[in-house]
Coordinates of C-alpha atoms in Angstrom, one line a residue:
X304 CA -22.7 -16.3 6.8
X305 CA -20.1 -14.8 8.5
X306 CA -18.3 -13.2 5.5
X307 CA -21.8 -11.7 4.5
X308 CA -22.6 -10.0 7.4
X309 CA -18.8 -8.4 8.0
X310 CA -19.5 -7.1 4.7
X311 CA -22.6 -5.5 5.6
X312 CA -21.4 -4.1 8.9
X313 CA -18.4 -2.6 7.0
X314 CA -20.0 -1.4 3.6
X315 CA -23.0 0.1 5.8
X316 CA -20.3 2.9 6.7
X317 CA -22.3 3.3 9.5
X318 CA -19.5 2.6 12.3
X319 CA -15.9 3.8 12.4
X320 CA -13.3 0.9 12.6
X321 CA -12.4 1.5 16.2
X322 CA -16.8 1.1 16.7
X323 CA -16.6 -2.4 14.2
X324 CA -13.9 -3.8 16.3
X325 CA -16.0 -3.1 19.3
X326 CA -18.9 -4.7 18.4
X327 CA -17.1 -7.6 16.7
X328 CA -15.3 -8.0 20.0
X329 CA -18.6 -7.9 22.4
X330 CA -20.8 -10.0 20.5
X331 CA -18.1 -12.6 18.9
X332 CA -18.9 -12.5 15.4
X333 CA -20.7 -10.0 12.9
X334 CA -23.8 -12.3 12.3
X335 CA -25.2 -12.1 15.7
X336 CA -25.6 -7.7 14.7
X337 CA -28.4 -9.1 12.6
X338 CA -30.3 -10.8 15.8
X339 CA -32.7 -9.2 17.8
X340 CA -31.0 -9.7 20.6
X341 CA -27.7 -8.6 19.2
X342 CA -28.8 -5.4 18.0
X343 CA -30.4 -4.7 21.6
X344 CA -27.3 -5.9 23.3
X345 CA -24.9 -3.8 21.1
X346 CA -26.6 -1.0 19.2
X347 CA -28.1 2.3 20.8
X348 CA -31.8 2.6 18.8
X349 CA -30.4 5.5 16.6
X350 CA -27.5 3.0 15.3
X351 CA -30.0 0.4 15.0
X352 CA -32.2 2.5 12.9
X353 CA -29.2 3.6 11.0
X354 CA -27.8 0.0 10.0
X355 CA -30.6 -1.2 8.7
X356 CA -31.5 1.5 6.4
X357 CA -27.8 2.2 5.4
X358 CA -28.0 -2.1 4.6
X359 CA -31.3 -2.0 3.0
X360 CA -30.6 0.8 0.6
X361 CA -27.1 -1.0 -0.5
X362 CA -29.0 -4.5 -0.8
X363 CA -31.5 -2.6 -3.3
X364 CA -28.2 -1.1 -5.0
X365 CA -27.2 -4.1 -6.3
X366 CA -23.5 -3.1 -4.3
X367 CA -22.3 -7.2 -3.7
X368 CA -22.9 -7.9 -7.6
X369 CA -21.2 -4.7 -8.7
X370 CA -18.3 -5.5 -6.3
X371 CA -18.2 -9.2 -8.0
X372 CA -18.4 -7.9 -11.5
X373 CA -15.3 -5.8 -10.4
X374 CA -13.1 -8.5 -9.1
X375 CA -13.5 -7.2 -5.7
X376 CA -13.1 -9.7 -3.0
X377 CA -13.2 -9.7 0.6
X378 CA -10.7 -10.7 3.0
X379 CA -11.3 -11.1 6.8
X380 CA -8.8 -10.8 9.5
X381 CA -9.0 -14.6 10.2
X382 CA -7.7 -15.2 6.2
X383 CA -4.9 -16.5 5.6
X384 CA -4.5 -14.0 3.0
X385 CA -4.9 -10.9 5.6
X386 CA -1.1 -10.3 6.7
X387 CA -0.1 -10.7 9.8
X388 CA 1.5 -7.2 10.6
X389 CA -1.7 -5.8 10.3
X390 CA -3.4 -7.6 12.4
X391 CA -1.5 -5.7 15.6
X392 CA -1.9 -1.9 13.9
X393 CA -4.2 0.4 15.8
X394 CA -7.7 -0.6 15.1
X395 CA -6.7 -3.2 12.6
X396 CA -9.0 -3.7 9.7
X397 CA -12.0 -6.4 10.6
X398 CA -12.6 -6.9 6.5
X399 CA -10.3 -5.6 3.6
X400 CA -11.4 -5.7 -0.2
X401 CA -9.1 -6.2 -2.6
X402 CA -8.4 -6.6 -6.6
X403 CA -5.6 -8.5 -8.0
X404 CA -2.3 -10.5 -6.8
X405 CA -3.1 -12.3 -3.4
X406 CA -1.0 -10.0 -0.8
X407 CA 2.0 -11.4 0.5
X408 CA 3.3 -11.8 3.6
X409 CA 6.8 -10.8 3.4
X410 CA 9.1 -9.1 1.2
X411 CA 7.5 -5.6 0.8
X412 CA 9.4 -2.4 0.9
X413 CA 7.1 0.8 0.9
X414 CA 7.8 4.2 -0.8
X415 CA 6.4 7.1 -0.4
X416 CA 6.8 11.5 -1.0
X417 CA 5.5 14.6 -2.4
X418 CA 2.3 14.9 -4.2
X419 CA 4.4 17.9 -6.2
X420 CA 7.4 16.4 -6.6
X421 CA 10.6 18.0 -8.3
X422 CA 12.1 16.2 -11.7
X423 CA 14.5 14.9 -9.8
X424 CA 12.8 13.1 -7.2
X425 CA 10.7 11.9 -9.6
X426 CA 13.5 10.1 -11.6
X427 CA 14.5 8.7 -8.0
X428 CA 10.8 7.3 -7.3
X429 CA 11.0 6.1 -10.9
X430 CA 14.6 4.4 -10.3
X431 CA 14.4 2.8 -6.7
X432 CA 10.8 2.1 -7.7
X433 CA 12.4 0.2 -10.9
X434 CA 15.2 -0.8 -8.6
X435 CA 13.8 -2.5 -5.7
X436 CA 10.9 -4.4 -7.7
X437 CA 13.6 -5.9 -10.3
X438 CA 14.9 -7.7 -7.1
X439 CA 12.3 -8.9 -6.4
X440 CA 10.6 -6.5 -3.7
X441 CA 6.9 -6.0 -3.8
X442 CA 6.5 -2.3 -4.0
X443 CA 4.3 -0.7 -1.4
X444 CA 2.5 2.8 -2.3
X445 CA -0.2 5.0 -1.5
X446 CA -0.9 5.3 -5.2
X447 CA -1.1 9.5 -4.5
X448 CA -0.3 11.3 -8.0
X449 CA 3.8 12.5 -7.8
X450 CA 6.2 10.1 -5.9
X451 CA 4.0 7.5 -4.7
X452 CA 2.1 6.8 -8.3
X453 CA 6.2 6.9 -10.2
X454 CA 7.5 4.3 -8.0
X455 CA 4.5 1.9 -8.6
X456 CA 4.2 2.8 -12.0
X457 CA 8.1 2.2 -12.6
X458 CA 8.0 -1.7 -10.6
X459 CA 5.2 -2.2 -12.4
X460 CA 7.0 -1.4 -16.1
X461 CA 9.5 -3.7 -14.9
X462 CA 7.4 -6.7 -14.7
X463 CA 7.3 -6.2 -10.8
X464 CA 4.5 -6.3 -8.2
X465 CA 3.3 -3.4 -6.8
X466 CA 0.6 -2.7 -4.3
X467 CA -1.6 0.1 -3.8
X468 CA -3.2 0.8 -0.4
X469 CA -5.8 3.4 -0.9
X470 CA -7.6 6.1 0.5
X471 CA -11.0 5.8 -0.5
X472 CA -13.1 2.8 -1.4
X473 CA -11.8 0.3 -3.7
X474 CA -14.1 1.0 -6.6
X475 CA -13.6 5.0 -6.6
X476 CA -10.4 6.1 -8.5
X477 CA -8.8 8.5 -7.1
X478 CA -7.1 11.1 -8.4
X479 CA -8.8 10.6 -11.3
X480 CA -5.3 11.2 -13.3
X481 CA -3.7 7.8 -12.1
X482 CA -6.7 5.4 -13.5
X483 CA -4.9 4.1 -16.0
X484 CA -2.1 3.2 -13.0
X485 CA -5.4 1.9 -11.3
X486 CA -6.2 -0.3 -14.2
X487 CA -2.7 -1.4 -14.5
X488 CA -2.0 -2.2 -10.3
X489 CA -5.6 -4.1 -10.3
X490 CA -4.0 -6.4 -12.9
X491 CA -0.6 -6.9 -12.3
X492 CA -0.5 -5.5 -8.5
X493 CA -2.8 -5.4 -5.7
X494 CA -5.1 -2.4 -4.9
X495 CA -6.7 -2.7 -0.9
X496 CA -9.1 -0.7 0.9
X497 CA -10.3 -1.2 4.4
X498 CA -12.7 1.8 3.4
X499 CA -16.5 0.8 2.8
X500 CA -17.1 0.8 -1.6
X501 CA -18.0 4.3 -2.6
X502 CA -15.9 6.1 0.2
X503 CA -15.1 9.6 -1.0
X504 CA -11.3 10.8 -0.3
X505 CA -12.0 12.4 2.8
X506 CA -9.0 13.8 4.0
X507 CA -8.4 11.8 7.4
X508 CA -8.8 8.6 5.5
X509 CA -5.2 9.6 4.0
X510 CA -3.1 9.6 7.1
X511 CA -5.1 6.7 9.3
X512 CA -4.3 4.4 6.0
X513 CA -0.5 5.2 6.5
X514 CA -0.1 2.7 9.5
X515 CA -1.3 0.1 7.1
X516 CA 1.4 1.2 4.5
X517 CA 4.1 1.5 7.2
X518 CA 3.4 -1.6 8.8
X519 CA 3.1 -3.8 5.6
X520 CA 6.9 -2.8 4.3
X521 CA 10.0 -4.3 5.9
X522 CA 10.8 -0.4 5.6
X523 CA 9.6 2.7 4.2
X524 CA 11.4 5.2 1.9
X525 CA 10.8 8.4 1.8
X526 CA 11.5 10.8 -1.2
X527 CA 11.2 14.2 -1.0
X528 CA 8.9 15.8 1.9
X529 CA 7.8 19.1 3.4
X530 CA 8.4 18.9 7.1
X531 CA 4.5 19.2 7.4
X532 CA 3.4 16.1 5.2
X533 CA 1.6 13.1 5.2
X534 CA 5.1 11.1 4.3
X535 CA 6.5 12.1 7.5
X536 CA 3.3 10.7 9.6
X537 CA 3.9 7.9 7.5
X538 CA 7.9 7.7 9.1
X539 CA 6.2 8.6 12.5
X540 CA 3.7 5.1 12.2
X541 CA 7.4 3.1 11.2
X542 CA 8.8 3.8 14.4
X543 CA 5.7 3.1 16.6
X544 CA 5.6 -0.1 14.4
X545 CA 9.6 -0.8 14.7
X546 CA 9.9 -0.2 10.8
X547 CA 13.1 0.8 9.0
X548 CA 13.4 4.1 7.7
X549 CA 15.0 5.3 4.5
X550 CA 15.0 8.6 3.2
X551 CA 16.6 10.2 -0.2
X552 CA 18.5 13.4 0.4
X553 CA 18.2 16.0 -2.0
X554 CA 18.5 19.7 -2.3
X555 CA 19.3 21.8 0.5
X556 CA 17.7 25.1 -1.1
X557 CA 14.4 22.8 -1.8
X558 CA 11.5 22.7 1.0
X559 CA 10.9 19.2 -0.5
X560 CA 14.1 18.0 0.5
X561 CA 13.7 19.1 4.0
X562 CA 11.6 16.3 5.2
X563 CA 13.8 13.8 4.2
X564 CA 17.1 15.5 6.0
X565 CA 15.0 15.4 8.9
X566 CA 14.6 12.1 8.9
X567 CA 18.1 11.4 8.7
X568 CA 18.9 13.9 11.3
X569 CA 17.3 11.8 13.7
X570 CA 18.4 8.4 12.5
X571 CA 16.7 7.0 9.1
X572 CA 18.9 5.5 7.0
X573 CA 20.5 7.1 4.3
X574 CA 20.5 5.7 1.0
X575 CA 22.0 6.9 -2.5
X576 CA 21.2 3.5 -4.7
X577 CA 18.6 0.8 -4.6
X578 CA 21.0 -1.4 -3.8
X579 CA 21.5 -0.1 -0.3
X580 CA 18.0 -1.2 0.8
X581 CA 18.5 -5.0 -1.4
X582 CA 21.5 -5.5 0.8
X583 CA 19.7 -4.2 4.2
X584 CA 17.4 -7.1 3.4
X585 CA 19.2 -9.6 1.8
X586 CA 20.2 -12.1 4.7
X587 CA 16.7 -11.7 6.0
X588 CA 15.3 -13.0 2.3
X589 CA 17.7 -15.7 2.2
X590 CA 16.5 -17.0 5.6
X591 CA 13.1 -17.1 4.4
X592 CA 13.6 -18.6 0.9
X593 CA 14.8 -21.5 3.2
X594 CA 11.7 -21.5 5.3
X595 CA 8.8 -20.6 2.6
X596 CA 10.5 -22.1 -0.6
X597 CA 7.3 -22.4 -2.6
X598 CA 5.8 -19.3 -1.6
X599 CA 8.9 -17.5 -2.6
X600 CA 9.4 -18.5 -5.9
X601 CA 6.3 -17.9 -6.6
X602 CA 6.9 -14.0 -5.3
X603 CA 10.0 -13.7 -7.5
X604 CA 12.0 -13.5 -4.3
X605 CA 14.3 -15.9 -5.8
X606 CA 16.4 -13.2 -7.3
X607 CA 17.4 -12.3 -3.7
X608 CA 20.3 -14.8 -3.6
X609 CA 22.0 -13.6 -6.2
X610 CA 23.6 -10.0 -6.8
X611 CA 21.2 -7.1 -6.9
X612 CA 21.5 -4.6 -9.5
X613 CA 18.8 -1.9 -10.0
X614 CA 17.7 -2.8 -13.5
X615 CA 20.7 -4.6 -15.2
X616 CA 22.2 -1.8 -17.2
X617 CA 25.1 0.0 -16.6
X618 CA 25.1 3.8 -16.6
X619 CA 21.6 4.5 -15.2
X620 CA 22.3 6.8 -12.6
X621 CA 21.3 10.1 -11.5
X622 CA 22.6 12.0 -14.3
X623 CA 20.7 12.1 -18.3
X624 CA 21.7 9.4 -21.0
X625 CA 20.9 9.6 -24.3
X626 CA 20.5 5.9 -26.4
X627 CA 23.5 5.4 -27.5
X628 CA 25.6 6.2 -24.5
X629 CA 23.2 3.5 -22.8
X630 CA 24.4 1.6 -25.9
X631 CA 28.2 2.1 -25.7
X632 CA 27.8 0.8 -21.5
X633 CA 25.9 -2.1 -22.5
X634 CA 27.4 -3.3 -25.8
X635 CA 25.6 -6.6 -25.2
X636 CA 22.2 -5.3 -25.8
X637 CA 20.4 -3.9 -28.9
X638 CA 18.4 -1.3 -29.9
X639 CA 15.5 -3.4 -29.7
X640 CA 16.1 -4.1 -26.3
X641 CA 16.1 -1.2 -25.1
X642 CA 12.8 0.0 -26.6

């Protein structure tokens, strides 16, 4: 079975994606690695020796049951649930695994930041985050603690989807402070991996997974950012993928803030509101409610055609309200509403 043996050439972690994609491309499909004649075609002796006690030990492991037991599943790159965009990033994934919502197509606007974010940019993760999923956008994140974990944490409070790309394999929780936001995302989101199961969080899984959250988003905001970060590599990936680029300014006596006014020094977007990005995309919606019309009300896209507000109340902005001035703006609502 096809699907079988992608699974074992992947959760072997025996070959690097660029070497999968190799082999997958010499010998056609990922069954014939388990010929005689495949191996001896394809593998030198040392990788051959490698495979099959890397597949032999994981078989004894019990590692496709555990996966099941998890809700893992695998998606190939001939799925129809494996999106599109991905499929022309460097080295594109040959097998994901994933847990929860299918992944969609379209519609998906990625944030990212600092893992050390200030109080402000954290309300501003928290309220485009909030934002942007309340119309209807499915929230893209690396699902890092700080700016990343507040903006999927907020579309998520909101009833939204969120999806969490990560960098490590799909059953190790990592950092170990955001498994409830893990537990949460695997049920109401998506979490992916293109990493084999059991994948520590090596540090260059974190900025090779970036193309696949650049490339997935219509466009990627950035909040807050040291010049040096893995946000900005994130920006860099947008523009070799012809992505849009937003980025939050903030502070000019903050290094977090520098990144970002970078960015718009040489041409992202600026943006103050979440409303900005809803209207960048909102023709571009329209036209493909038209096109897709089950698929998109099903994704909750619907609430493109109308106006766009943030999260319906008045008064949440960038400056502290207490209850009752939220009250006194929103005199249709009641307390218990607001709980």
């Amino acid at each position: 079975d096809e699907r079988v043996a992608r699974f074992w050439l992947n959760a072997s972690a025996c070959f690097a994606p660029r070497r999968q994609n190799e082999l997958l491309q010499q010998l056609g499909c990922a069954e014939k690695i388990f010929l005689r004649d495949g191996l001896g075609q394809s593998l030198s002796p040392s990788e051959q020796e490698a495979f099959r006690r890397s597949v032999d030990k994981l078989d004894r492991s019990g590692l496709p049951g555990q996966l099941r037991d998890q809700g893992v599943r695998t998606v190939l790159r001939e799925d129809a649930e494996y999106p599109e965009c991905w499929k022309q990033v460097e080295d594109p994934p040959q097998l994901l695994y994933l847990v929860g919502q299918p992944l969609p197509q379209q519609g998906c606007i990625s944030i990212v930041g600092s893992r050390s974010p200030t109080l402000y940019g954290r309300q501003q993760a928290q309220r485009f985050g909030a934002g942007l999923a309340s119309a209807g956008l499915h929230v893209v994140s690396g699902l890092a603690r700080g700016i990343d974990a507040a903006a999927m944490q907020a579309a998520l409070d909101v009833g939204g989807h969120a999806i969490g790309i990560v960098g490590t394999g799909i059953d190790v929780v990592y950092p170990p402070d955001c498994r409830e936001l893990f537990r949460l995302c695997s049920r109401q989101g998506t979490l992916v991996s293109e990493f084999p199961p059991g994948s520590k969080p090596l540090r260059h899984h974190f900025p090779w997974r970036n193309r696949l959250i650049s490339a997935l988003g219509w466009g990627t905001l950035v909040v807050e950012a040291h010049l040096r970060s893995g946000s900005l590599l994130t920006a860099k990936w947008c523009l070799e993928q012809g992505r849009d680029i937003f980025a939050l300014p903030g502070q000019v006596s903050r290094e977090s803030s520098r990144g970002c006014h970078q960015l718009i020094r040489d041409g992202a977007t600026l943006v103050e509101d979440p409303e900005d990005i809803a209207e960048t995309y909102r023709l571009r919606i329209k036209a493909w409610l038209a096109e897709q019309p089950g698929e998109a009300q099903a994704s909750g896209l619907k609430n493109f055609a109308g106006d766009v507000s943030a999260l319906g109340l008045s008064g949440l902005d960038r400056e502290p309200r207490t209850l009752d001035e939220l009250l006194e703006l929103n005199p249709e609502l009641d307390f218990l509403e607001l709980q």
